[in-house]
Amino acid sequence: MTLQIGAIGCGAIGQDHIRRISRVLSGARVVAVTDIDAQQARDVVARHDPAIEIMDSGRALIAAPQVQAVLVTSWGPSHEELVLEAIAHGKPVFCEKPLAVTAAGCMRIVQAEVAQGRRLVQVGFMRPYDAGYRALRHVIAAGEIGAPLMVHCAHRNPTVAGGYTTSMAITDTLIHELDVLRWLLDDDYASAQVVFPRKTRHALPHLNDPQIILLETVGGVRIDVEVFVNCRYGYDIQCEVVGETGIARLPEPAAVPMKRAASSCTPLLTDWKQRFIAAYDAELQAFIDGVRDRQLTGPSAWDGYAAAVAADACLLAQSSGAIEHMASAARPAFYQP
Amino acid sequence: MTLQIGAIGCGAIGQDHIRRISRVLSGARVVAVTDIDAQQARDVVARHDPAIEIMDSGRALIAAPQVQAVLVTSWGPSHEELVLEAIAHGKPVFCEKPLAVTAAGCMRIVQAEVAQGRRLVQVGFMRPYDAGYRALRHVIAAGEIGAPLMVHCAHRNPTVAGGYTTSMAITDTLIHELDVLRWLLDDDYASAQVVFPRKTRHALPHLNDPQIILLETVGGVRIDVEVFVNCRYGYDIQCEVVGETGIARLPEPAAVPMKRAASSCTPLLTDWKQRFIAAYDAELQAFIDGVRDRQLTGPSAWDGYAAAVAADACLLAQSSGAIEHMASAARPAFYQP
Amino acid sequence: MTLQIGAIGCGAIGQDHIRRISRVLSGARVVAVTDIDAQQARDVVARHDPAIEIMDSGRALIAAPQVQAVLVTSWGPSHEELVLEAIAHGKPVFCEKPLAVTAAGCMRIVQAEVAQGRRLVQVGFMRPYDAGYRALRHVIAAGEIGAPLMVHCAHRNPTVAGGYTTSMAITDTLIHELDVLRWLLDDDYASAQVVFPRKTRHALPHLNDPQIILLETVGGVRIDVEVFVNCRYGYDIQCEVVGETGIARLPEPAAVPMKRAASSCTPLLTDWKQRFIAAYDAELQAFIDGVRDRQLTGPSAWDGYAAAVAADACLLAQSSGAIEHMASAARPAFYQP
Amino acid sequence: MTLQIGAIGCGAIGQDHIRRISRVLSGARVVAVTDIDAQQARDVVARHDPAIEIMDSGRALIAAPQVQAVLVTSWGPSHEELVLEAIAHGKPVFCEKPLAVTAAGCMRIVQAEVAQGRRLVQVGFMRPYDAGYRALRHVIAAGEIGAPLMVHCAHRNPTVAGGYTTSMAITDTLIHELDVLRWLLDDDYASAQVVFPRKTRHALPHLNDPQIILLETVGGVRIDVEVFVNCRYGYDIQCEVVGETGIARLPEPAAVPMKRAASSCTPLLTDWKQRFIAAYDAELQAFIDGVRDRQLTGPSAWDGYAAAVAADACLLAQSSGAIEHMASAARPAFYQP
């Protein structure tokens, strides 16, 4: 009954997911791996289980009969082809973001999955599995603050690597808000605008930081997201939903409140990897359970497509300075909740 | 040595200021009042001090030799003329907002005061006297969060009277943020934009509520202010300043934290009059002390003018939907801090 | 109509109260002062008002016809005699704590006041005038947490002067809790016990610090008060009341919440003088208003007596290690609320 | 490599642990169960895995060769014998609290384990696996608040079943603090005292509720624990450690902060089962990992013994009203950290 998983890509994220499946999660094991760097694949085998088979390619791994489900953690440009291949074999696939590097690529996956007839794809958006966001969504759904009207968000990193660019603020950073806010509000985006405050002196010359992204949903909700990736003080994710009768906020991560040195203080995270560590476990456990129950419920190929369309509009808004309207395709009935 | 004040206007605000001077504050007393409704004036005398003289008009009151300083709390359209008259008599004047109903009117007062040669006017903006805003300004000035880059604000009322209009969200509500944020940041506004989220079902048909006002300062700071006057849950003023190395928030009003009925809760104010009650005392005490020390330091005629210019731009932005740039006159050296 | 006050004692506390009356409060002025150090008295006159008369003695000041009310801020051992003298002259008197240096002395004042027939004495316990304690009392009185069963308190100072002794933890520090908790609970003390945790290395050799005082009230409420006067981190006053259906806490002083340097932090006070600064204003304004309205309502001579009896029992418990029962005199009907 | 576990006792706790092993945790599976109620055992098999074998008795289960580790979740009086039997077979055993119903019984287990030569027993105290307590311990160990001097705790339940007695406040409720505080402080208890506040009207006639337990450690730390099991408002666990330079608190469980209905509020738990749900997972995963790594590190038989000794002293103190000193046996070198 243990689900047999094949993992494509043994880099940092791949290794982390393989460790999860082997040591933390219930009901699955890794039976095959592949990586363009064969040594990476051998290291994984050595670290976790000599019984894991090393495959020559992603295609071979997907085709292998002992592989019942596929994990795609290779580099982004390879995702589309691998996911389509898994669909062609009728094998469930967990694909790290991005689902594909273009909205058109995402749409091809959507069409293949719909044609295939049942949900096979889960995209690696982990925030809907975060206990805080889930509690926030529950509060909204229970009507405790009335119908949402506005959402105020911030996504702050203490610093970023030198290669981080202004557009990555959309594709690597904001992308998480683009995903989770659709899910939180059960709504789609209608337009995007980006404004640039005075740049912080702590950003490299090529990077415009911070920036504020203004989104409007089809339902008329106004969202503002501050993206500030050189905020220095910590890794801080804020989300406040203003409803017709009240407001609700994403809970802060639990930490020890102290009083010391003339200050009442609580430590903040500085490493993003710590922030959603439990959500990474939960998303993959949900995939395993979903495959075993033949009912995937997590972020779908359609969610991957919608995030890609929204990100494209935000990128356009960055350069145009104007309000950019989004023309998303209609959501197929296949993906209706 | 007690400062002798004449009060023009004995309506709700006038009565409240007269009560303050008579019962709460130090160093002043009311010696003369006037009101177009003579009964209101007689009531004040009866309530506070039979020695208070009732004057026939604002002009007469300003001219009376026993009146050393003037309090203008009559209706808005009368303010400009009365303040100019006080300046003409060289008498210090505390004028409730608005200083004048147009930016041009404010400018005439500015010019009269400059021509007269010393500061005589304090405008009734009380937020710079709020202990919370003062502490926030101190934190910024001390460099504890680095140079400000963004400010996120909210101004929420539980409900408003039926006569409240969409433009009053600017002239009666946002006006306080327009004043206090200039003072907080020591900066001026460059542009304004207004966006309208989906309207709450709790607003009357003629009122677009909530709205979000986006301001940019000359220094490049980006400000967003949510104005939501039917938020139902309470009277709530939020101000978060994001600096280059940290963030700081306006303190919440002190209240008793409780745990009861499956909830950890702290009461919120619902009546705006309670929120800045100490600031009203402080602004008028500062006026009294300033007059006695011959050095007024509170919100100036120039601040009244600047708020009026900014409000005009916001009103324009409400109807245009566009980003409206502001062309303020240059600040006279007279008003440099 | 301005109340004319004579002040006995021009040391630090005396000067501070004289400044309050002259510059901050409404409805009173200082007309006479005296001090055993004549220069101190002259300095006060020079600083505030040349019309203030310097008296040769407390007795002379009390007897002076222009003195309508008396402020006693001389050293403790002189209080009893001066308060009795003021009572003898039928003049209202605000006496800094202690009312008298012994419970017997307090009782003589109680008896004199009762004999005189109306309330003339207010003791300088300021905490019942603190807005936080008042809000907490209101919450209890409104039944929001049910009948009180337990109270958990802490009184922490960052450090104390070298002359501070173990018994002063009762007479100078705990004395404020002894006063305010009686008022908060509307109850009297029945017993006291003191336990000593391991001593902090930051206390001088002669001082046992921290200590925990356990009190039981006549009504069966159990109170624990941690007194820790070398806590290093700040001046921190905590009070949590546990009722039959909920709990309520004393509000923290308002301060600016920040996020910086990997910490979510709010500054704490370190100087005790800042903590109740508004309460000092309020207690003296209440005395002024009470005298003018001929109805004193603040901490009474009986409250001064009750605090003295409780402090005596705590001192005994410090040395005995046992549970010490208190035998307070019955409260005269004169002092029933 | 999967650890094969036999479970003795299929009541509520047993079923919950079996569910954890089967559906949530990694690296183990249940291969055998037994229960005095055979139907309970059959239900477990039906629910989880038809391959699970039903054994006639605990002794038979322990002896079965396929059983590599034992889970004891039968009723308390049977624990001692079963744990001793598992030790005799050299099989690791996870035993729900109490380890034995008397301190003497716990000591017999300690002696058997020491004689056997390696750690085989983990007691089901879950709080040391709670992320909040672990973070609190880390803060103390890192010296962030200096050496601990005092600990203020509360253990509050909204209500309890009718059969709950005054002594169960020690053996079922306080027992968790007795365990976790030893671990938190790395210290042992020296004495105990119990005081009873006025009883809440919401407790049944036979139950004295609330009560306050005062503990002193060998190292001189003073601990007070309020146990209040009819507090009505929620399930609330508080722990504040006061050190020589600062204080630290157990984090509150994460929940969604809201503002609604004139209140800033965060939901509280009411069901104790929710409070430490992740800790229950973590303690059992630690047992599984510890067995597989041949290095158990969780609460030991010695910890079970120490908690039993402390509980006995508290029970005595409940009835004596006096300070009861504890005479624990010396900790064998075997159990030194």
PDB file of C-alpha atoms in Angstrom, chain C residues 147-150 152-154 156 193 195-202 209-212 214 216 219-224 226-228 230-233 236 238 240 242-247 249 321 323, chain D residues 147-150 152-154 156 193 195-202 209-212 214 216 219-224 226-228 230-233 236 238 240 242-247 249 321 323:
ATOM      1  CA  ALA C 147     -16.133  37.370  40.849  1.00  0.00           C
ATOM      2  CA  PRO C 148     -12.362  37.652  41.434  1.00  0.00           C
ATOM      3  CA  LEU C 149     -10.663  34.561  42.864  1.00  0.00           C
ATOM      4  CA  MET C 150      -6.955  35.251  42.390  1.00  0.00           C
ATOM      5  CA  HIS C 152      -1.150  37.640  40.118  1.00  0.00           C
ATOM      6  CA  CYS C 153       1.078  40.707  40.344  1.00  0.00           C
ATOM      7  CA  ALA C 154       4.647  41.754  39.716  1.00  0.00           C
ATOM      8  CA  ARG C 156       9.811  45.028  39.027  1.00  0.00           C
ATOM      9  CA  GLN C 193       3.268  35.088  53.782  1.00  0.00           C
ATOM     10  CA  VAL C 195       8.852  33.428  50.330  1.00  0.00           C
ATOM     11  CA  PHE C 196      12.336  34.105  49.051  1.00  0.00           C
ATOM     12  CA  PRO C 197      13.511  32.572  45.769  1.00  0.00           C
ATOM     13  CA  ARG C 198      17.185  32.151  45.155  1.00  0.00           C
ATOM     14  CA  LYS C 199      18.696  35.608  45.319  1.00  0.00           C
ATOM     15  CA  THR C 200      19.715  37.283  42.057  1.00  0.00           C
ATOM     16  CA  ARG C 201      23.430  37.881  41.663  1.00  0.00           C
ATOM     17  CA  HIS C 202      22.616  41.467  40.756  1.00  0.00           C
ATOM     18  CA  ASP C 209      15.805  40.103  46.072  1.00  0.00           C
ATOM     19  CA  PRO C 210      13.461  38.907  44.609  1.00  0.00           C
ATOM     20  CA  GLN C 211      10.705  38.023  47.064  1.00  0.00           C
ATOM     21  CA  ILE C 212       7.139  36.815  46.626  1.00  0.00           C
ATOM     22  CA  LEU C 214       1.302  35.867  49.250  1.00  0.00           C
ATOM     23  CA  GLU C 216      -5.232  36.287  51.362  1.00  0.00           C
ATOM     24  CA  GLY C 219     -13.192  37.451  50.978  1.00  0.00           C
ATOM     25  CA  GLY C 220     -10.864  34.537  50.179  1.00  0.00           C
ATOM     26  CA  VAL C 221      -9.087  35.998  47.173  1.00  0.00           C
ATOM     27  CA  ARG C 222      -5.484  34.796  46.892  1.00  0.00           C
ATOM     28  CA  ILE C 223      -2.921  37.340  45.734  1.00  0.00           C
ATOM     29  CA  ASP C 224       0.705  36.760  44.820  1.00  0.00           C
ATOM     30  CA  GLU C 226       6.481  39.223  42.910  1.00  0.00           C
ATOM     31  CA  VAL C 227       8.721  42.080  44.056  1.00  0.00           C
ATOM     32  CA  PHE C 228      11.955  42.099  42.097  1.00  0.00           C
ATOM     33  CA  ASN C 230      17.015  44.286  40.371  1.00  0.00           C
ATOM     34  CA  CYS C 231      15.280  42.753  37.385  1.00  0.00           C
ATOM     35  CA  ARG C 232      17.566  44.732  35.054  1.00  0.00           C
ATOM     36  CA  TYR C 233      15.257  44.824  32.079  1.00  0.00           C
ATOM     37  CA  ASP C 236       7.349  46.712  34.927  1.00  0.00           C
ATOM     38  CA  GLN C 238       1.871  43.584  36.191  1.00  0.00           C
ATOM     39  CA  GLU C 240      -3.734  39.918  36.375  1.00  0.00           C
ATOM     40  CA  VAL C 242      -8.562  35.771  37.605  1.00  0.00           C
ATOM     41  CA  GLY C 243     -12.313  35.725  37.976  1.00  0.00           C
ATOM     42  CA  GLU C 244     -14.880  32.977  37.914  1.00  0.00           C
ATOM     43  CA  THR C 245     -15.470  33.309  34.184  1.00  0.00           C
ATOM     44  CA  GLY C 246     -12.456  35.114  32.764  1.00  0.00           C
ATOM     45  CA  ILE C 247      -9.257  36.984  33.390  1.00  0.00           C
ATOM     46  CA  ARG C 249      -4.889  42.343  32.984  1.00  0.00           C
ATOM     47  CA  GLY C 321       8.641  32.727  57.313  1.00  0.00           C
ATOM     48  CA  ILE C 323       1.653  32.861  57.504  1.00  0.00           C
TER      49      ILE C 323
ATOM     50  CA  ALA D 147      19.615  32.247  35.394  1.00  0.00           C
ATOM     51  CA  PRO D 148      15.981  31.392  36.257  1.00  0.00           C
ATOM     52  CA  LEU D 149      14.732  32.586  39.640  1.00  0.00           C
ATOM     53  CA  MET D 150      10.963  32.158  39.456  1.00  0.00           C
ATOM     54  CA  HIS D 152       4.723  31.571  37.161  1.00  0.00           C
ATOM     55  CA  CYS D 153       2.369  29.016  35.611  1.00  0.00           C
ATOM     56  CA  ALA D 154      -1.311  28.452  35.051  1.00  0.00           C
ATOM     57  CA  ARG D 156      -6.733  26.187  33.186  1.00  0.00           C
ATOM     58  CA  GLN D 193       2.788  23.887  49.412  1.00  0.00           C
ATOM     59  CA  VAL D 195      -3.159  27.083  48.989  1.00  0.00           C
ATOM     60  CA  PHE D 196      -6.849  27.231  48.175  1.00  0.00           C
ATOM     61  CA  PRO D 197      -8.443  30.488  47.074  1.00  0.00           C
ATOM     62  CA  ARG D 198     -12.133  30.986  47.518  1.00  0.00           C
ATOM     63  CA  LYS D 199     -13.813  28.250  45.529  1.00  0.00           C
ATOM     64  CA  THR D 200     -15.462  29.151  42.239  1.00  0.00           C
ATOM     65  CA  ARG D 201     -19.227  28.770  42.159  1.00  0.00           C
ATOM     66  CA  HIS D 202     -18.828  26.780  38.948  1.00  0.00           C
ATOM     67  CA  ASP D 209     -11.146  24.624  42.560  1.00  0.00           C
ATOM     68  CA  PRO D 210      -8.977  26.644  41.931  1.00  0.00           C
ATOM     69  CA  GLN D 211      -5.818  25.818  43.835  1.00  0.00           C
ATOM     70  CA  ILE D 212      -2.299  27.225  43.763  1.00  0.00           C
ATOM     71  CA  LEU D 214       3.930  26.518  45.330  1.00  0.00           C
ATOM     72  CA  GLU D 216      10.683  25.199  45.471  1.00  0.00           C
ATOM     73  CA  GLY D 219      18.369  25.117  43.078  1.00  0.00           C
ATOM     74  CA  GLY D 220      16.144  27.637  44.875  1.00  0.00           C
ATOM     75  CA  VAL D 221      13.800  28.501  42.012  1.00  0.00           C
ATOM     76  CA  ARG D 222      10.284  29.353  43.227  1.00  0.00           C
ATOM     77  CA  ILE D 223       7.411  28.099  41.102  1.00  0.00           C
ATOM     78  CA  ASP D 224       3.736  28.902  41.449  1.00  0.00           C
ATOM     79  CA  GLU D 226      -2.437  28.021  39.350  1.00  0.00           C
ATOM     80  CA  VAL D 227      -4.626  25.008  38.608  1.00  0.00           C
ATOM     81  CA  PHE D 228      -8.131  26.110  37.722  1.00  0.00           C
ATOM     82  CA  ASN D 230     -13.545  25.350  35.832  1.00  0.00           C
ATOM     83  CA  CYS D 231     -12.220  28.613  34.434  1.00  0.00           C
ATOM     84  CA  ARG D 232     -14.994  28.595  31.817  1.00  0.00           C
ATOM     85  CA  TYR D 233     -13.212  30.705  29.229  1.00  0.00           C
ATOM     86  CA  ASP D 236      -5.092  27.893  28.705  1.00  0.00           C
ATOM     87  CA  GLN D 238       0.722  29.688  30.824  1.00  0.00           C
ATOM     88  CA  GLU D 240       6.496  32.603  32.515  1.00  0.00           C
ATOM     89  CA  VAL D 242      11.720  35.119  35.408  1.00  0.00           C
ATOM     90  CA  GLY D 243      15.495  35.132  35.093  1.00  0.00           C
ATOM     91  CA  GLU D 244      18.179  37.369  36.485  1.00  0.00           C
ATOM     92  CA  THR D 245      18.136  39.696  33.473  1.00  0.00           C
ATOM     93  CA  GLY D 246      14.810  39.126  31.734  1.00  0.00           C
ATOM     94  CA  ILE D 247      11.627  37.138  31.452  1.00  0.00           C
ATOM     95  CA  ARG D 249       6.905  33.206  28.261  1.00  0.00           C
ATOM     96  CA  GLY D 321      -1.767  22.865  54.461  1.00  0.00           C
ATOM     97  CA  ILE D 323       5.151  23.084  53.346  1.00  0.00           C
TER      98      ILE D 323
END
